[in-house]
Coordinates of C-alpha atoms in Angstrom, one line a residue:
Chain C
X18 CA 51.7 -25.1 6.4
X19 CA 53.1 -21.3 5.3
X20 CA 51.9 -18.5 6.2
X21 CA 50.2 -15.8 3.5
X22 CA 52.4 -13.9 1.3
X23 CA 51.3 -10.4 1.7
X24 CA 53.7 -8.7 -0.6
X25 CA 52.3 -11.1 -3.4
X26 CA 49.0 -10.2 -2.4
X27 CA 49.6 -6.4 -2.5
X28 CA 51.5 -7.0 -5.9
X29 CA 49.0 -8.7 -7.7
X30 CA 46.2 -5.2 -7.1
X31 CA 48.3 -3.2 -9.8
X32 CA 47.8 -5.7 -11.9
X33 CA 44.3 -6.4 -11.1
X34 CA 43.6 -2.8 -11.7
X35 CA 44.7 -3.4 -15.3
X36 CA 42.3 -5.6 -15.9
X37 CA 39.2 -4.1 -14.4
X38 CA 38.2 -1.4 -17.3
X39 CA 37.4 -4.6 -19.3
X40 CA 35.2 -6.0 -16.6
X41 CA 33.4 -2.7 -16.2
X42 CA 33.0 -2.6 -19.6
X43 CA 31.7 -5.8 -19.8
X44 CA 29.4 -5.0 -17.2
X45 CA 28.2 -1.6 -18.1
X46 CA 27.6 -2.9 -22.0
X47 CA 25.8 -5.8 -20.5
X48 CA 23.8 -3.4 -18.2
X49 CA 22.8 -0.7 -20.8
X50 CA 21.8 -3.2 -23.4
X51 CA 20.1 -5.6 -21.1
X52 CA 17.8 -2.9 -19.1
X53 CA 17.0 -1.5 -22.8
X54 CA 15.8 -4.8 -23.9
X55 CA 14.1 -5.4 -20.6
X56 CA 12.2 -2.5 -20.6
X57 CA 11.2 -3.2 -23.9
X58 CA 9.9 -6.8 -22.8
X59 CA 8.4 -5.3 -20.0
X60 CA 6.1 -2.9 -22.1
X61 CA 5.6 -5.6 -24.5
X62 CA 4.3 -7.8 -21.1
X63 CA 2.4 -4.7 -19.8
X64 CA 0.7 -4.1 -22.7
X65 CA -0.2 -7.3 -23.9
X66 CA 1.1 -6.5 -27.2
X67 CA -0.5 -9.4 -29.2
X68 CA 1.8 -11.4 -30.7
X69 CA 5.3 -10.3 -28.8
X70 CA 3.3 -11.2 -25.8
X71 CA 3.7 -14.9 -26.6
X72 CA 7.3 -14.4 -27.6
X73 CA 7.9 -12.8 -24.7
X74 CA 6.8 -15.1 -22.2
X75 CA 9.3 -17.5 -24.4
X76 CA 12.4 -15.7 -24.3
X77 CA 11.7 -14.8 -20.5
X78 CA 11.2 -18.6 -19.9
X79 CA 14.3 -19.8 -21.7
X80 CA 17.0 -17.2 -20.2
X81 CA 16.0 -17.5 -16.8
X82 CA 15.4 -21.6 -17.0
X83 CA 18.9 -22.3 -18.1
X84 CA 22.4 -21.5 -16.8
X85 CA 24.6 -18.5 -17.8
X86 CA 27.2 -21.0 -18.2
X87 CA 25.5 -22.7 -20.9
X88 CA 24.4 -19.8 -22.5
X89 CA 27.6 -17.9 -23.0
X90 CA 29.2 -21.8 -24.0
X91 CA 26.1 -21.3 -26.9
X92 CA 26.9 -18.3 -28.3
X93 CA 30.4 -18.5 -27.9
X94 CA 31.3 -22.8 -29.1
X95 CA 27.8 -23.4 -30.8
X96 CA 26.2 -20.7 -32.5
X97 CA 29.0 -20.3 -34.6
X98 CA 28.3 -23.6 -36.4
X99 CA 25.3 -23.0 -37.8
X100 CA 25.3 -19.2 -38.0
X101 CA 28.3 -19.0 -40.5
X102 CA 28.5 -15.3 -39.8
X103 CA 28.7 -15.3 -36.5
X104 CA 32.5 -17.3 -37.0
X105 CA 33.9 -13.7 -36.3
X106 CA 32.4 -14.1 -32.7
X107 CA 34.8 -13.2 -30.1
X108 CA 34.5 -13.7 -26.1
X109 CA 34.0 -9.9 -25.0
X110 CA 31.2 -10.0 -27.5
X111 CA 29.6 -13.8 -26.5
X112 CA 30.0 -12.7 -23.1
X113 CA 28.1 -9.4 -23.7
X114 CA 25.5 -11.1 -25.5
X115 CA 24.8 -13.7 -22.8
X116 CA 24.4 -11.3 -20.0
X117 CA 22.1 -8.9 -21.8
X118 CA 20.0 -11.6 -22.7
X119 CA 20.2 -13.5 -19.4
X120 CA 19.8 -10.7 -17.3
X121 CA 17.5 -9.1 -19.3
X122 CA 14.7 -12.4 -19.0
X123 CA 15.1 -11.1 -15.0
X124 CA 15.2 -7.5 -15.2
X125 CA 12.0 -7.4 -17.5
X126 CA 10.0 -9.2 -14.9
X127 CA 11.0 -6.7 -12.1
X128 CA 10.4 -4.0 -14.4
X129 CA 7.1 -5.2 -15.3
X130 CA 6.3 -5.3 -11.4
X131 CA 7.4 -2.0 -10.7
X132 CA 4.9 -0.7 -13.9
X133 CA 1.7 -2.8 -12.9
X134 CA 2.5 -1.0 -9.4
X135 CA 2.4 2.2 -10.9
X136 CA -0.9 3.8 -9.3
X137 CA -3.6 3.1 -12.2
X138 CA -5.7 6.2 -11.3
X139 CA -2.2 8.4 -12.7
X140 CA -2.3 6.3 -15.6
X141 CA -6.2 7.3 -16.3
X142 CA -5.0 11.2 -15.3
X143 CA -2.5 11.1 -18.2
X144 CA -5.1 9.7 -20.7
X145 CA -7.8 12.2 -19.5
X146 CA -5.4 14.9 -20.8
X147 CA -5.4 13.7 -23.6
X148 CA -1.6 11.8 -23.5
X149 CA -0.6 8.8 -25.9
X150 CA 0.3 5.4 -24.5
X151 CA 3.8 6.6 -25.2
X152 CA 3.8 9.8 -23.4
X153 CA 2.3 8.1 -20.3
X154 CA 4.7 5.7 -20.1
X155 CA 7.6 8.0 -20.9
X156 CA 6.5 10.8 -18.3
X157 CA 4.8 9.4 -16.0
X158 CA 4.8 5.6 -15.5
X159 CA 8.6 4.7 -16.3
X160 CA 10.2 7.4 -13.7
X161 CA 7.8 6.1 -11.2
X162 CA 8.7 2.2 -12.0
X163 CA 12.0 3.4 -12.1
X164 CA 12.4 4.3 -8.4
X165 CA 10.6 1.3 -7.5
X166 CA 12.5 -1.2 -9.9
X167 CA 16.4 0.6 -9.0
X168 CA 16.9 -1.6 -5.9
X169 CA 16.6 -4.5 -7.5
X170 CA 18.2 -3.5 -10.9
X171 CA 21.4 -2.6 -8.7
X172 CA 21.7 -5.8 -7.3
X173 CA 21.3 -7.3 -10.7
X174 CA 23.8 -5.2 -11.9
X175 CA 26.0 -5.9 -9.0
X176 CA 25.3 -10.1 -9.9
X177 CA 26.5 -9.0 -13.7
X178 CA 29.7 -7.2 -12.3
X179 CA 30.8 -11.3 -10.5
X180 CA 29.0 -12.6 -14.0
X181 CA 31.7 -11.3 -16.4
X182 CA 34.0 -13.6 -14.6
X183 CA 32.3 -16.5 -16.2
X184 CA 34.1 -14.6 -19.5
X185 CA 37.3 -16.3 -18.6
X186 CA 35.8 -19.5 -19.6
X187 CA 35.8 -18.2 -23.1
X188 CA 39.1 -17.3 -22.8
X189 CA 38.7 -13.5 -22.2
X190 CA 41.6 -12.1 -19.5
X191 CA 39.7 -10.0 -17.5
X192 CA 39.8 -9.7 -13.9
X193 CA 39.4 -13.9 -13.0
X194 CA 41.2 -14.8 -16.0
X195 CA 43.9 -12.6 -15.2
X196 CA 44.3 -13.9 -11.6
X197 CA 44.0 -17.7 -13.4
X198 CA 47.1 -16.8 -15.3
X199 CA 49.0 -15.2 -12.0
X200 CA 48.1 -18.4 -9.7
X201 CA 49.0 -20.9 -12.4
X202 CA 52.9 -19.2 -12.5
X203 CA 53.3 -18.5 -8.7
X204 CA 51.1 -21.5 -7.4
X205 CA 50.2 -18.9 -4.5
X206 CA 46.2 -20.0 -5.2
X207 CA 45.0 -19.0 -2.4
X208 CA 46.6 -15.5 -2.3
X209 CA 45.9 -14.8 -5.8
X210 CA 41.9 -15.5 -5.6
X211 CA 41.8 -14.3 -2.2
X212 CA 43.0 -11.0 -3.7
X213 CA 40.8 -11.4 -6.0
X214 CA 38.0 -12.1 -4.2
X215 CA 38.3 -8.7 -2.2
X216 CA 38.7 -7.1 -5.5
X217 CA 35.3 -7.8 -6.3
X218 CA 34.0 -7.1 -2.9
X219 CA 35.4 -3.6 -3.0
X220 CA 33.7 -2.6 -6.4
X221 CA 30.1 -4.3 -5.2
X222 CA 30.4 -2.1 -2.0
X223 CA 31.1 0.8 -3.7
X224 CA 28.3 0.4 -6.1
X225 CA 26.3 -0.1 -3.0
X226 CA 27.5 2.9 -1.3
X227 CA 26.3 4.5 -5.0
X228 CA 23.0 2.4 -4.9
X229 CA 21.5 4.1 -1.5
X230 CA 22.6 7.6 -2.8
X231 CA 20.7 7.1 -5.8
X232 CA 17.6 6.3 -4.1
X233 CA 17.8 8.7 -1.7
X234 CA 17.6 11.3 -4.6
X235 CA 14.9 9.3 -5.9
X236 CA 12.3 9.2 -3.0
X237 CA 12.3 13.3 -2.8
X238 CA 8.9 13.5 -4.4
X239 CA 7.7 11.0 -1.6
X240 CA 9.0 12.6 1.3
X241 CA 5.9 14.2 3.3
Chain L
X12 CA -22.2 23.0 -27.6
X13 CA -21.9 19.4 -25.8
X14 CA -24.3 17.0 -27.0
X15 CA -24.9 13.1 -26.1
X16 CA -27.0 11.2 -28.2
X17 CA -28.2 7.8 -26.9
X18 CA -25.2 6.9 -24.8
X19 CA -24.8 3.2 -24.2
X20 CA -21.9 1.4 -21.4
X21 CA -22.5 -2.0 -20.6
X22 CA -20.4 -3.9 -18.0
X23 CA -21.1 -7.9 -18.4
X24 CA -24.3 -8.2 -19.5
X25 CA -26.5 -5.1 -18.0
X26 CA -26.5 -1.4 -19.2
X27 CA -24.7 0.8 -17.1
X28 CA -25.8 3.7 -19.0
X29 CA -29.1 3.0 -21.0
X30 CA -29.0 5.5 -23.9
X31 CA -28.8 8.9 -22.2
X32 CA -29.4 11.9 -24.0
X33 CA -27.9 15.3 -23.3
X34 CA -27.0 18.6 -24.1
X35 CA -25.1 21.1 -22.4
X36 CA -24.6 25.1 -23.5
X37 CA -21.2 26.9 -22.9
X38 CA -21.0 28.1 -19.6
X39 CA -23.3 25.9 -18.1
X40 CA -22.8 24.3 -14.8
X41 CA -24.5 20.9 -14.5
X42 CA -24.8 18.7 -11.7
X43 CA -25.8 15.2 -11.5
X44 CA -27.1 13.5 -9.0
X45 CA -28.6 10.1 -7.8
X46 CA -28.3 6.9 -5.9
X47 CA -24.7 4.9 -6.1
X48 CA -24.2 2.5 -8.9
X49 CA -26.6 4.4 -11.3
X50 CA -24.1 5.0 -14.3
X51 CA -23.2 8.8 -13.2
X52 CA -19.3 8.5 -13.0
X53 CA -19.5 5.7 -15.9
X54 CA -21.7 9.0 -18.1
X55 CA -18.3 11.6 -17.0
X56 CA -16.2 8.4 -17.7
X57 CA -17.7 7.7 -21.0
X58 CA -17.5 11.8 -22.1
X59 CA -13.8 11.2 -21.7
X60 CA -13.3 7.8 -22.7
X61 CA -11.8 6.1 -19.7
X62 CA -14.3 4.2 -20.2
X63 CA -15.5 3.0 -24.4
X64 CA -19.3 3.7 -24.5
X65 CA -20.5 0.3 -26.3
X66 CA -22.6 3.6 -28.7
X67 CA -24.1 6.6 -29.2
X68 CA -22.7 9.9 -30.6
X69 CA -20.6 13.0 -28.7
X70 CA -20.6 15.9 -30.1
X71 CA -18.0 18.8 -28.6
X72 CA -18.0 21.7 -30.9
X73 CA -16.9 20.5 -34.8
X74 CA -15.8 17.5 -33.3
X75 CA -18.6 14.3 -33.4
X76 CA -17.4 11.0 -32.1
X77 CA -19.5 7.7 -32.9
X78 CA -18.9 5.8 -29.9
X79 CA -18.8 2.4 -31.7
X80 CA -16.4 3.5 -34.4
X81 CA -14.1 5.6 -32.4
X82 CA -10.4 5.9 -34.2
X83 CA -7.9 6.5 -31.7
X84 CA -7.4 9.6 -33.2
X85 CA -11.1 10.6 -32.5
X86 CA -10.5 9.4 -28.7
X87 CA -7.7 11.8 -28.3
X88 CA -9.3 14.6 -30.1
X89 CA -11.9 14.0 -27.6
X90 CA -9.9 13.8 -24.4
X91 CA -8.4 17.1 -25.6
X92 CA -11.3 18.7 -25.1
X93 CA -12.7 17.6 -22.1
X94 CA -11.2 17.5 -18.7
X95 CA -11.5 15.2 -16.0
X96 CA -11.4 15.9 -11.9
X97 CA -10.9 12.3 -10.2
X98 CA -12.2 11.5 -6.9
X99 CA -8.8 10.4 -5.4
X100 CA -7.0 13.4 -7.4
X101 CA -5.1 11.1 -9.0
X102 CA -1.9 13.8 -9.6
X103 CA 1.2 12.7 -10.8
X104 CA 3.5 11.7 -7.9
X105 CA 6.5 12.2 -9.7
X106 CA 5.9 15.7 -10.4
X107 CA 5.5 18.8 -8.1
X108 CA 2.4 21.3 -7.9
X109 CA 3.6 23.3 -10.6
X110 CA 4.4 20.4 -13.0
X111 CA 1.0 18.5 -12.4
X112 CA -0.3 21.6 -14.2
X113 CA 2.2 22.1 -16.6
X114 CA 2.4 18.4 -17.5
X115 CA -0.3 18.3 -20.5
X116 CA 0.7 21.7 -21.5
X117 CA 4.2 20.7 -22.6
X118 CA 3.0 16.6 -23.6
X119 CA 0.2 17.5 -25.1
X120 CA 0.0 21.0 -26.3
X121 CA 3.4 21.3 -26.9
X122 CA 4.4 24.5 -25.2
X123 CA 7.9 25.3 -24.2
X124 CA 8.4 24.3 -20.8
X125 CA 8.7 28.2 -20.2
X126 CA 5.5 29.3 -21.8
X127 CA 3.4 26.2 -19.7
X128 CA 5.5 26.9 -16.3
X129 CA 4.3 30.5 -16.4
X130 CA 1.0 29.8 -17.1
X131 CA 0.8 27.1 -14.2
X132 CA 2.4 29.9 -11.9
X133 CA -1.1 31.9 -12.8
X134 CA -3.0 28.7 -12.3
X135 CA -1.3 28.5 -8.9
X136 CA -2.5 32.0 -8.2
X137 CA -6.3 31.5 -9.0
X138 CA -6.3 28.4 -7.1
X139 CA -4.2 29.8 -4.2
X140 CA -1.7 27.8 -3.9
X141 CA 1.6 29.9 -5.3
X142 CA 3.7 29.0 -2.6
X143 CA 3.3 25.7 -3.1
X144 CA 4.8 25.4 -6.5
X145 CA 7.5 22.9 -5.9
X146 CA 5.7 21.1 -3.5
X147 CA 5.2 17.1 -4.1
X148 CA 1.9 15.8 -3.8
X149 CA 2.8 13.5 -1.1
X150 CA 3.9 16.7 0.9
X151 CA -0.1 18.6 0.2
X152 CA -3.0 17.8 2.2
X153 CA -5.9 16.5 0.4
X154 CA -7.4 19.3 0.0
X155 CA -4.5 20.9 -1.6
X156 CA -3.9 18.2 -4.0
X157 CA -7.6 18.2 -5.5
X158 CA -7.0 22.0 -5.9
X159 CA -3.9 21.3 -8.0
X160 CA -6.3 18.6 -9.6
X161 CA -8.5 20.9 -10.2
X162 CA -5.5 23.4 -11.5
X163 CA -4.6 20.8 -14.2
X164 CA -8.2 20.6 -15.4
X165 CA -8.4 24.4 -15.6
X166 CA -4.9 23.7 -17.7
X167 CA -6.1 21.7 -20.7
X168 CA -8.6 25.3 -21.6
X169 CA -11.6 22.3 -22.6
X170 CA -14.5 22.8 -23.3
X171 CA -16.0 21.1 -20.3
X172 CA -14.4 19.8 -16.7
X173 CA -16.0 17.0 -15.8
X174 CA -16.0 16.7 -12.0
X175 CA -16.3 13.1 -10.8
X176 CA -17.2 13.1 -7.1
X177 CA -14.5 16.0 -6.3
X178 CA -14.9 15.9 -2.8
X179 CA -16.1 12.4 -1.7
X180 CA -12.1 11.3 -0.7
X181 CA -11.9 14.6 1.5
X182 CA -11.6 15.0 4.8
X183 CA -14.5 17.1 6.0
X184 CA -12.1 20.0 7.0
X185 CA -10.7 20.3 3.6
X186 CA -14.3 20.1 1.4
X187 CA -15.4 23.5 1.8
X188 CA -11.8 25.0 0.1
X189 CA -12.3 22.5 -3.1
X190 CA -15.8 23.7 -3.0
X191 CA -14.9 27.3 -3.1
X192 CA -12.6 27.1 -5.7
X193 CA -15.3 24.9 -8.2
X194 CA -18.0 27.9 -7.2
X195 CA -14.9 30.3 -8.3
X196 CA -14.6 28.6 -11.7
X197 CA -18.9 28.5 -11.8
X198 CA -18.6 32.4 -11.8
X199 CA -16.0 32.6 -14.6
X200 CA -18.6 30.4 -16.0
X201 CA -16.4 27.4 -16.7
X202 CA -18.9 24.6 -18.3
X203 CA -19.0 22.0 -15.6
X204 CA -20.6 18.7 -15.5
X205 CA -20.2 18.0 -11.9
X206 CA -21.4 14.2 -10.2
X207 CA -21.5 14.7 -6.2
X208 CA -23.4 14.3 -3.3
X209 CA -23.2 18.0 -2.0
X210 CA -27.2 18.9 -2.1
X211 CA -26.4 22.2 -1.1
X212 CA -23.5 23.0 -3.9
X213 CA -26.0 21.6 -6.4
X214 CA -28.9 24.1 -5.0
X215 CA -26.3 27.4 -5.3
X216 CA -24.2 26.6 -8.1
X217 CA -25.8 24.6 -10.6
X218 CA -27.8 25.9 -13.6
X219 CA -29.5 22.7 -14.1
X220 CA -29.7 19.5 -12.1
X221 CA -30.0 16.1 -13.3
X222 CA -31.1 12.9 -11.2
X223 CA -30.4 9.6 -12.8
X224 CA -31.3 6.1 -11.7
X225 CA -30.3 2.8 -13.2
X226 CA -28.5 3.8 -15.8
X227 CA -31.0 6.8 -17.2
X228 CA -31.6 10.5 -16.3
X229 CA -34.8 10.5 -14.7
X230 CA -35.3 14.0 -14.3
X231 CA -33.7 17.5 -14.5
X232 CA -34.3 20.9 -14.1
X233 CA -33.3 24.1 -12.6
X234 CA -32.5 23.3 -8.8
X235 CA -35.2 25.0 -7.5
X236 CA -37.5 23.2 -9.5
X237 CA -36.0 19.5 -8.7
X238 CA -35.3 20.3 -5.4
X239 CA -38.7 22.3 -4.0
X240 CA -41.0 20.3 -6.9
X241 CA -39.8 16.9 -8.7
X242 CA -42.2 15.5 -10.4
X243 CA -40.7 11.8 -10.4
X244 CA -41.3 9.6 -7.7
X245 CA -37.9 8.2 -7.4
X246 CA -36.4 11.8 -7.7
X247 CA -38.8 12.4 -4.5
X248 CA -37.7 9.4 -2.5
X249 CA -33.7 9.8 -3.2
X250 CA -34.1 13.6 -2.1
X251 CA -36.0 12.3 0.8
X252 CA -33.3 10.2 1.9
X253 CA -30.2 12.5 1.0
X254 CA -31.9 15.3 2.5
X255 CA -32.7 14.1 5.7
X256 CA -28.9 14.5 7.0
X257 CA -27.9 16.8 4.9
X258 CA -30.6 19.7 5.1
X259 CA -30.1 22.5 2.0
X260 CA -31.6 26.1 2.2
X261 CA -34.3 26.4 0.2
X262 CA -33.6 30.3 -0.5
X263 CA -29.9 29.6 -2.0

């Protein structure tokens, strides 16, 4: 049994840094789009908008009920066969699409719970001074729901960063894809994958630290 | 100025408001009393459309709303002419005292933030909380929160402020400061419709006291008449029960 090739591992780090932007970009794009979609779905569920409510439930059920990998293959390999305009779809786009739809389904439920958790009397107070439903949501309910939802949503973001590694199965060379290529060239599989694992771990811990700081700030209004 | 005609509200099958007729003059202070569950709060909530009445007409100034056919614009307009003070304060937890008062001015009346904040500062002075402008509700006492709640209603410059048991959730130590603020508003002739169990407030401040039972107005009149010489046996019965543990001074 050979000992760990530390030099190889150290040498791998700058290579990984080159692919970090793509990984983060996919996760960020997915997160922003998923947040927007999830908020819309959550509001539809809370207000029980007729027609849309049922469609939303079906959407959530499907995207929570099927594996992300299956969804990615469906978008990348499957859809172009039935939808001609998607023949140009590349791996990055398909990944962002998949991450958006998949995580939006989960996040919609967290956001909905956070919205429902905002004290009902504040809703009445906002309505009583003549706010519209939209103003009420924007000014009173969503800011407070955000505070409740942030820890969960940050967890989904962390999960999403790790899930970008699936893009490698669509031929995208991101962190995981790059590592796979390096490992295939050097045959140092253990070194390569433990390095990328540590790399993901450090990113996630950095985000967890940010999350704690964000929560402290969001809780400012609630300190007695 | 305010005219309510034959207002009806049902929950399930039973009528909680069973044809309420009520006129309120500008500057009039009306206190509504009566046993629990007789529709006092529902009356207030219907005037603000927090509950949708099934039938009846509500007229405020030149605005007339037919409850059965109220459109969204009618409801918004009605809410902008009535302000509500809640039993549990219902302050916006994510906003400071100042922002709670300024919020409606900015969002509903489309004032600039500067103008709204300077008005909110004036109101904070009037309610005696100038030093709490930047405090969040969670750090205020119950009495202070309710005074901010009243401040928020004052800011709306509504035709009438509806008080729904404003002191019922308060620890006894905070009741007095809230009643004092309401009395101050009364001396400024702010039109008020107050549901309360504070009989001495009704006695001292009200121009008219309304006794409700079973979703109807049973009897109404100036406090001297209603407290000293109630005509209806139901009024007498209710007053005997509440005044036994809450005596009022007949001399005012």
